[in-house]
PDB file of C-alpha atoms and ligand atoms in Angstrom:
ATOM      1  CA  UNK A  18      99.231 122.783  96.820  1.00 86.00           C
ATOM      2  CA  UNK A  19     102.055 122.603  94.511  1.00 95.00           C
ATOM      3  CA  UNK A  20     103.510 118.382  93.615  1.00 96.00           C
ATOM      4  CA  UNK A  21     106.169 117.358  92.336  1.00 98.00           C
ATOM      5  CA  UNK A  22     108.088 114.584  91.963  1.00 98.00           C
ATOM      6  CA  UNK A  23     111.963 113.617  92.705  1.00 98.00           C
ATOM      7  CA  UNK A  24     113.652 111.164  90.685  1.00 98.00           C
ATOM      8  CA  UNK A  25     116.544 109.690  91.943  1.00 98.00           C
ATOM      9  CA  UNK A  26     119.144 106.979  90.980  1.00 92.00           C
ATOM     10  CA  UNK A  27     117.945 106.869  87.713  1.00 91.00           C
ATOM     11  CA  UNK A  28     120.435 104.682  85.250  1.00 92.00           C
ATOM     12  CA  UNK A  29     119.874 106.061  81.817  1.00 88.00           C
ATOM     13  CA  UNK A  30     120.179 102.356  80.413  1.00 89.00           C
ATOM     14  CA  UNK A  31     118.165 100.090  82.448  1.00 94.00           C
ATOM     15  CA  UNK A  32     116.044 102.762  83.640  1.00 95.00           C
ATOM     16  CA  UNK A  33     114.763 105.039  80.983  1.00 95.00           C
ATOM     17  CA  UNK A  34     111.133 103.153  80.454  1.00 97.00           C
ATOM     18  CA  UNK A  35     110.534 102.939  84.242  1.00 97.00           C
ATOM     19  CA  UNK A  36     111.310 106.575  85.032  1.00 98.00           C
ATOM     20  CA  UNK A  37     109.708 107.701  81.799  1.00 98.00           C
ATOM     21  CA  UNK A  38     106.332 105.777  83.537  1.00 98.00           C
ATOM     22  CA  UNK A  39     107.476 107.605  86.701  1.00 98.00           C
ATOM     23  CA  UNK A  40     106.921 110.684  84.906  1.00 98.00           C
ATOM     24  CA  UNK A  41     103.890 109.829  82.914  1.00 98.00           C
ATOM     25  CA  UNK A  42     101.933 108.742  86.138  1.00 98.00           C
ATOM     26  CA  UNK A  43     102.613 111.730  88.373  1.00 98.00           C
ATOM     27  CA  UNK A  44     101.355 113.720  85.515  1.00 98.00           C
ATOM     28  CA  UNK A  45      98.320 111.509  84.662  1.00 98.00           C
ATOM     29  CA  UNK A  46      97.406 111.232  88.764  1.00 98.00           C
ATOM     30  CA  UNK A  47      97.902 115.535  89.317  1.00 97.00           C
ATOM     31  CA  UNK A  48     101.463 116.049  90.071  1.00 98.00           C
ATOM     32  CA  UNK A  49     102.866 119.678  88.684  1.00 98.00           C
ATOM     33  CA  UNK A  50     106.154 118.512  87.780  1.00 98.00           C
ATOM     34  CA  UNK A  51     109.038 116.304  87.556  1.00 98.00           C
ATOM     35  CA  UNK A  52     112.750 117.012  88.351  1.00 98.00           C
ATOM     36  CA  UNK A  53     114.697 114.187  87.420  1.00 97.00           C
ATOM     37  CA  UNK A  54     118.319 114.052  89.582  1.00 97.00           C
ATOM     38  CA  UNK A  55     120.157 112.586  85.470  1.00 95.00           C
ATOM     39  CA  UNK A  56     121.155 113.719  82.400  1.00 95.00           C
ATOM     40  CA  UNK A  57     118.253 111.832  80.172  1.00 95.00           C
ATOM     41  CA  UNK A  58     117.089 113.696  77.539  1.00 96.00           C
ATOM     42  CA  UNK A  59     115.088 110.847  76.065  1.00 96.00           C
ATOM     43  CA  UNK A  60     112.981 111.113  79.464  1.00 97.00           C
ATOM     44  CA  UNK A  61     111.974 113.992  79.193  1.00 98.00           C
ATOM     45  CA  UNK A  62     111.303 114.067  74.830  1.00 98.00           C
ATOM     46  CA  UNK A  63     108.856 110.939  76.205  1.00 98.00           C
ATOM     47  CA  UNK A  64     107.401 113.271  78.354  1.00 98.00           C
ATOM     48  CA  UNK A  65     107.119 116.505  76.331  1.00 98.00           C
ATOM     49  CA  UNK A  66     105.624 115.171  73.823  1.00 98.00           C
ATOM     50  CA  UNK A  67     102.681 113.531  76.086  1.00 98.00           C
ATOM     51  CA  UNK A  68     102.530 116.762  77.670  1.00 98.00           C
ATOM     52  CA  UNK A  69     102.316 118.230  74.105  1.00 96.00           C
ATOM     53  CA  UNK A  70      99.483 115.679  72.835  1.00 96.00           C
ATOM     54  CA  UNK A  71      97.388 115.270  75.651  1.00 97.00           C
ATOM     55  CA  UNK A  72      97.666 118.411  77.723  1.00 97.00           C
ATOM     56  CA  UNK A  73      98.212 120.368  80.625  1.00 98.00           C
ATOM     57  CA  UNK A  74     101.423 122.035  82.087  1.00 97.00           C
ATOM     58  CA  UNK A  75     103.477 119.409  83.927  1.00 98.00           C
ATOM     59  CA  UNK A  76     107.520 120.460  83.615  1.00 98.00           C
ATOM     60  CA  UNK A  77     110.310 117.736  83.782  1.00 98.00           C
ATOM     61  CA  UNK A  78     113.807 119.098  83.983  1.00 98.00           C
ATOM     62  CA  UNK A  79     116.621 117.153  83.386  1.00 98.00           C
ATOM     63  CA  UNK A  80     120.400 117.080  85.047  1.00 97.00           C
ATOM     64  CA  UNK A  81     118.619 118.577  88.761  1.00 98.00           C
ATOM     65  CA  UNK A  82     120.917 118.493  91.615  1.00 97.00           C
ATOM     66  CA  UNK A  83     119.059 116.708  94.038  1.00 97.00           C
ATOM     67  CA  UNK A  84     120.391 118.107  97.314  1.00 97.00           C
ATOM     68  CA  UNK A  85     120.069 121.686  95.961  1.00 98.00           C
ATOM     69  CA  UNK A  86     116.065 121.012  94.698  1.00 98.00           C
ATOM     70  CA  UNK A  87     115.566 119.607  97.936  1.00 98.00           C
ATOM     71  CA  UNK A  88     116.815 122.469 100.197  1.00 97.00           C
ATOM     72  CA  UNK A  89     115.410 124.692  98.256  1.00 98.00           C
ATOM     73  CA  UNK A  90     111.922 123.333  98.213  1.00 97.00           C
ATOM     74  CA  UNK A  91     111.999 123.622 101.877  1.00 95.00           C
ATOM     75  CA  UNK A  92     113.356 126.769 102.392  1.00 96.00           C
ATOM     76  CA  UNK A  93     110.480 128.217 100.281  1.00 95.00           C
ATOM     77  CA  UNK A  94     108.574 126.645 103.066  1.00 91.00           C
ATOM     78  CA  UNK A  95     107.508 123.132 101.038  1.00 92.00           C
ATOM     79  CA  UNK A  96     107.734 119.674 102.950  1.00 91.00           C
ATOM     80  CA  UNK A  97     109.609 116.757 101.771  1.00 94.00           C
ATOM     81  CA  UNK A  98     108.162 113.435 101.345  1.00 94.00           C
ATOM     82  CA  UNK A  99     110.470 110.319 100.875  1.00 97.00           C
ATOM     83  CA  UNK A 100     108.727 107.092  99.875  1.00 98.00           C
ATOM     84  CA  UNK A 101     110.287 104.511 100.972  1.00 98.00           C
ATOM     85  CA  UNK A 102     109.255 100.500 101.864  1.00 98.00           C
ATOM     86  CA  UNK A 103     110.631 101.415 105.418  1.00 97.00           C
ATOM     87  CA  UNK A 104     109.204 104.118 106.465  1.00 95.00           C
ATOM     88  CA  UNK A 105     105.683 104.919 108.236  1.00 91.00           C
ATOM     89  CA  UNK A 106     103.033 103.505 106.892  1.00 92.00           C
ATOM     90  CA  UNK A 107     101.015 105.215 105.030  1.00 91.00           C
ATOM     91  CA  UNK A 108      97.439 104.029 106.249  1.00 87.00           C
ATOM     92  CA  UNK A 109      99.037 105.170 110.119  1.00 84.00           C
ATOM     93  CA  UNK A 110     100.397 108.969 108.973  1.00 83.00           C
ATOM     94  CA  UNK A 111      97.199 109.284 106.537  1.00 71.00           C
ATOM     95  CA  UNK A 112      95.000 108.434 110.409  1.00 55.00           C
ATOM     96  CA  UNK A 113      97.537 110.027 112.247  1.00 50.00           C
ATOM     97  CA  UNK A 114      94.850 111.369 115.557  1.00 41.00           C
ATOM     98  CA  UNK A 115      95.973 114.542 116.141  1.00 42.00           C
ATOM     99  CA  UNK A 116      96.574 116.490 112.726  1.00 39.00           C
ATOM    100  CA  UNK A 117      97.130 119.821 113.883  1.00 43.00           C
ATOM    101  CA  UNK A 118     100.475 118.845 115.884  1.00 45.00           C
ATOM    102  CA  UNK A 119     101.353 115.952 114.642  1.00 51.00           C
ATOM    103  CA  UNK A 120     104.943 116.309 112.077  1.00 56.00           C
ATOM    104  CA  UNK A 121     104.014 112.802 111.086  1.00 56.00           C
ATOM    105  CA  UNK A 122     101.096 113.275 109.772  1.00 57.00           C
ATOM    106  CA  UNK A 123      99.115 113.915 105.872  1.00 57.00           C
ATOM    107  CA  UNK A 124      96.965 116.082 107.652  1.00 57.00           C
ATOM    108  CA  UNK A 125     100.416 118.393 108.040  1.00 59.00           C
ATOM    109  CA  UNK A 126     101.041 117.450 104.102  1.00 65.00           C
ATOM    110  CA  UNK A 127      97.721 118.514 102.986  1.00 64.00           C
ATOM    111  CA  UNK A 128      97.701 122.355 102.123  1.00 70.00           C
ATOM    112  CA  UNK A 129     101.329 122.275 101.541  1.00 81.00           C
ATOM    113  CA  UNK A 130     103.163 121.861  99.052  1.00 92.00           C
ATOM    114  CA  UNK A 131     105.242 118.240  98.038  1.00 94.00           C
ATOM    115  CA  UNK A 132     108.581 117.766  97.041  1.00 97.00           C
ATOM    116  CA  UNK A 133     107.503 113.095  96.346  1.00 97.00           C
ATOM    117  CA  UNK A 134     110.793 111.888  96.258  1.00 98.00           C
ATOM    118  CA  UNK A 135     111.219 108.388  94.559  1.00 98.00           C
ATOM    119  CA  UNK A 136     114.197 106.278  93.699  1.00 97.00           C
ATOM    120  CA  UNK A 137     115.746 103.582  91.613  1.00 94.00           C
ATOM    121  CA  UNK A 138     117.098 101.016  93.276  1.00 84.00           C
ATOM    122  CA  UNK A 139     119.022 102.685  96.061  1.00 86.00           C
ATOM    123  CA  UNK A 140     118.648 105.652  97.391  1.00 93.00           C
ATOM    124  CA  UNK A 141     122.158 107.912  99.456  1.00 94.00           C
ATOM    125  CA  UNK A 142     121.599 107.347 102.956  1.00 90.00           C
ATOM    126  CA  UNK A 143     121.245 111.092 103.870  1.00 94.00           C
ATOM    127  CA  UNK A 144     117.538 110.932 101.786  1.00 96.00           C
ATOM    128  CA  UNK A 145     115.682 109.495 105.010  1.00 96.00           C
ATOM    129  CA  UNK A 146     117.299 112.754 107.391  1.00 95.00           C
ATOM    130  CA  UNK A 147     116.890 115.131 104.364  1.00 95.00           C
ATOM    131  CA  UNK A 148     112.850 114.431 104.299  1.00 94.00           C
ATOM    132  CA  UNK A 149     110.543 115.709 106.500  1.00 90.00           C
ATOM    133  CA  UNK A 150     108.305 112.338 106.390  1.00 91.00           C
ATOM    134  CA  UNK A 151     109.581 108.856 105.285  1.00 94.00           C
ATOM    135  CA  UNK A 152     106.388 107.057 103.858  1.00 94.00           C
ATOM    136  CA  UNK A 153     105.841 103.394 103.061  1.00 96.00           C
ATOM    137  CA  UNK A 154     103.334 102.608 100.835  1.00 97.00           C
ATOM    138  CA  UNK A 155     102.483  98.939 102.501  1.00 97.00           C
ATOM    139  CA  UNK A 156     106.236  98.072 104.147  1.00 98.00           C
ATOM    140  CA  UNK A 157     107.121  95.482 101.459  1.00 98.00           C
ATOM    141  CA  UNK A 158     108.870  96.287  98.400  1.00 97.00           C
ATOM    142  CA  UNK A 159     107.264  97.016  94.922  1.00 98.00           C
ATOM    143  CA  UNK A 160     107.837  99.468  92.535  1.00 97.00           C
ATOM    144  CA  UNK A 161     108.240 103.470  92.640  1.00 98.00           C
ATOM    145  CA  UNK A 162     105.448 103.478  89.863  1.00 98.00           C
ATOM    146  CA  UNK A 163     102.482 101.863  92.466  1.00 98.00           C
ATOM    147  CA  UNK A 164     103.541 104.056  95.159  1.00 98.00           C
ATOM    148  CA  UNK A 165     103.490 107.260  93.533  1.00 98.00           C
ATOM    149  CA  UNK A 166     100.443 106.332  92.502  1.00 98.00           C
ATOM    150  CA  UNK A 167      98.713 105.667  95.570  1.00 97.00           C
ATOM    151  CA  UNK A 168      99.889 108.079  97.281  1.00 96.00           C
ATOM    152  CA  UNK A 169      99.518 110.795  95.011  1.00 95.00           C
ATOM    153  CA  UNK A 170      95.245 109.663  95.257  1.00 94.00           C
ATOM    154  CA  UNK A 171      95.291 109.266  98.664  1.00 91.00           C
ATOM    155  CA  UNK A 172      96.936 112.684  99.209  1.00 89.00           C
ATOM    156  CA  UNK A 173      94.105 114.515  96.338  1.00 89.00           C
ATOM    157  CA  UNK A 174      91.014 111.855  97.844  1.00 87.00           C
ATOM    158  CA  UNK A 175      91.088 110.797  94.267  1.00 92.00           C
ATOM    159  CA  UNK A 176      90.342 114.288  92.874  1.00 93.00           C
ATOM    160  CA  UNK A 177      93.342 113.697  90.611  1.00 95.00           C
ATOM    161  CA  UNK A 178      91.235 111.509  88.299  1.00 96.00           C
ATOM    162  CA  UNK A 179      88.436 113.438  87.301  1.00 96.00           C
ATOM    163  CA  UNK A 180      91.199 116.059  86.638  1.00 94.00           C
ATOM    164  CA  UNK A 181      91.438 117.820  82.647  1.00 94.00           C
ATOM    165  CA  UNK A 182      94.296 118.618  80.648  1.00 97.00           C
ATOM    166  CA  UNK A 183      94.238 122.297  79.203  1.00 95.00           C
ATOM    167  CA  UNK A 184      95.182 122.348  75.228  1.00 94.00           C
ATOM    168  CA  UNK A 185      95.555 118.979  74.526  1.00 95.00           C
ATOM    169  CA  UNK A 186      95.423 117.813  70.741  1.00 94.00           C
ATOM    170  CA  UNK A 187      93.394 115.186  71.687  1.00 93.00           C
ATOM    171  CA  UNK A 188      90.713 113.775  74.014  1.00 94.00           C
ATOM    172  CA  UNK A 189      88.777 110.693  75.195  1.00 96.00           C
ATOM    173  CA  UNK A 190      85.770 110.011  75.778  1.00 96.00           C
ATOM    174  CA  UNK A 191      84.855 107.783  77.364  1.00 96.00           C
ATOM    175  CA  UNK A 192      82.983 104.300  76.895  1.00 97.00           C
ATOM    176  CA  UNK A 193      82.358 100.810  77.771  1.00 97.00           C
ATOM    177  CA  UNK A 194      83.734  99.007  74.418  1.00 97.00           C
ATOM    178  CA  UNK A 195      85.881 100.636  71.597  1.00 96.00           C
ATOM    179  CA  UNK A 196      88.067 103.660  71.477  1.00 96.00           C
ATOM    180  CA  UNK A 197      86.967 106.953  70.766  1.00 96.00           C
ATOM    181  CA  UNK A 198      89.316 110.278  70.716  1.00 96.00           C
ATOM    182  CA  UNK A 199      88.226 113.513  70.000  1.00 94.00           C
ATOM    183  CA  UNK A 200      90.850 115.192  67.549  1.00 93.00           C
ATOM    184  CA  UNK A 201      91.557 118.794  68.673  1.00 90.00           C
ATOM    185  CA  UNK A 202      93.361 119.877  65.976  1.00 90.00           C
ATOM    186  CA  UNK A 203      90.594 119.459  63.371  1.00 77.00           C
ATOM    187  CA  UNK A 204      88.185 122.280  62.945  1.00 63.00           C
TER     188      UNK A 204
HETATM  189  N1  LIG B  25     115.169  99.190  98.985  1.00 80.80           N
HETATM  190  C1  LIG B  25     114.371 100.656  98.412  1.00 80.80           C
HETATM  191  C2  LIG B  25     113.225 100.849  99.182  1.00 80.80           C
HETATM  192  O1  LIG B  25     114.029 101.786 100.416  1.00 80.80           O
HETATM  193  O2  LIG B  25     111.869 101.418  99.166  1.00 80.80           O
HETATM  194  C3  LIG B  25     113.039  99.123  96.689  1.00 80.80           C
HETATM  195  C4  LIG B  25     113.713  99.547  95.749  1.00 80.80           C
HETATM  196  S1  LIG B  25     112.766  99.808  94.972  1.00 80.80           S
HETATM  197  C5  LIG B  25     113.197  99.071  93.547  1.00 80.80           C
HETATM  198  C6  LIG B  25     112.954 101.834  93.782  1.00 80.80           C
HETATM  199  C7  LIG B  25     112.143 102.888  94.632  1.00 80.80           C
HETATM  200  O3  LIG B  25     110.371 102.477  94.829  1.00 80.80           O
HETATM  201  C8  LIG B  25     112.036 103.153  96.296  1.00 80.80           C
HETATM  202  O4  LIG B  25     113.198 103.858  96.114  1.00 80.80           O
HETATM  203  C9  LIG B  25     111.199 104.094  96.753  1.00 80.80           C
HETATM  204  O5  LIG B  25     110.713 105.121  96.265  1.00 80.80           O
HETATM  205  C10 LIG B  25     109.924 103.506  95.596  1.00 80.80           C
HETATM  206  N2  LIG B  25     109.234 101.568  96.966  1.00 80.80           N
HETATM  207  C11 LIG B  25     109.495 100.640  96.348  1.00 80.80           C
HETATM  208  N3  LIG B  25     108.705  99.822  97.902  1.00 80.80           N
HETATM  209  C12 LIG B  25     108.068 101.345  98.236  1.00 80.80           C
HETATM  210  C13 LIG B  25     106.672 100.557  99.196  1.00 80.80           C
HETATM  211  N4  LIG B  25     106.508  99.533  99.703  1.00 80.80           N
HETATM  212  N5  LIG B  25     106.852 101.354 100.027  1.00 80.80           N
HETATM  213  C14 LIG B  25     107.154 103.169  99.315  1.00 80.80           C
HETATM  214  N6  LIG B  25     107.877 103.531  98.067  1.00 80.80           N
HETATM  215  C15 LIG B  25     107.981 102.235  97.789  1.00 80.80           C
END
């Protein structure tokens, strides 16, 4: 299953930090990459820096035309999930009784490549129709970072938290007290 985030509505002056957090969250929680529908090299640089130090092969593409990206994704057989507070609530789509026949089900999503759309302030109305599923992580307004994190965790059953990142310069050894980091660049 390939998981790619499509970030739309990014405003370079206001959203640099939160869009970077969307990318870092996507990477840390098992997504393969992020498509940014805006031209902001600063976001790309921040995320690429993290990838080069902390490993893995997460990619970020900027200046993406979201209509073309969605079209291509569907043509290649992938599914498009738009995270929005107005959508079907996540626990309901996860618990859908008929996993084989219902299109409104995470069961249908499990073995599909997913393009996961998150917005900033407002998304273009067309997105709701282009998406195969509009999914809410609770039907209350909150944040694209929180919505993405919970969605990625649920769709992977928590397995992403045990993920490893090949080719890292540094690696954390989990400890209860203090910080223990192995420097893979020395010796
Ligand atoms: N009115 C927006 C909406 O449609 O969800 C809230 C804007 S919010 C600042 C920015 C993004 O966070 C949204 O485009 C959506 O992707 C995500 N988001 C916020 N609350 C959400 C929720 N309860 N469920 C899923 N996604 C949410």
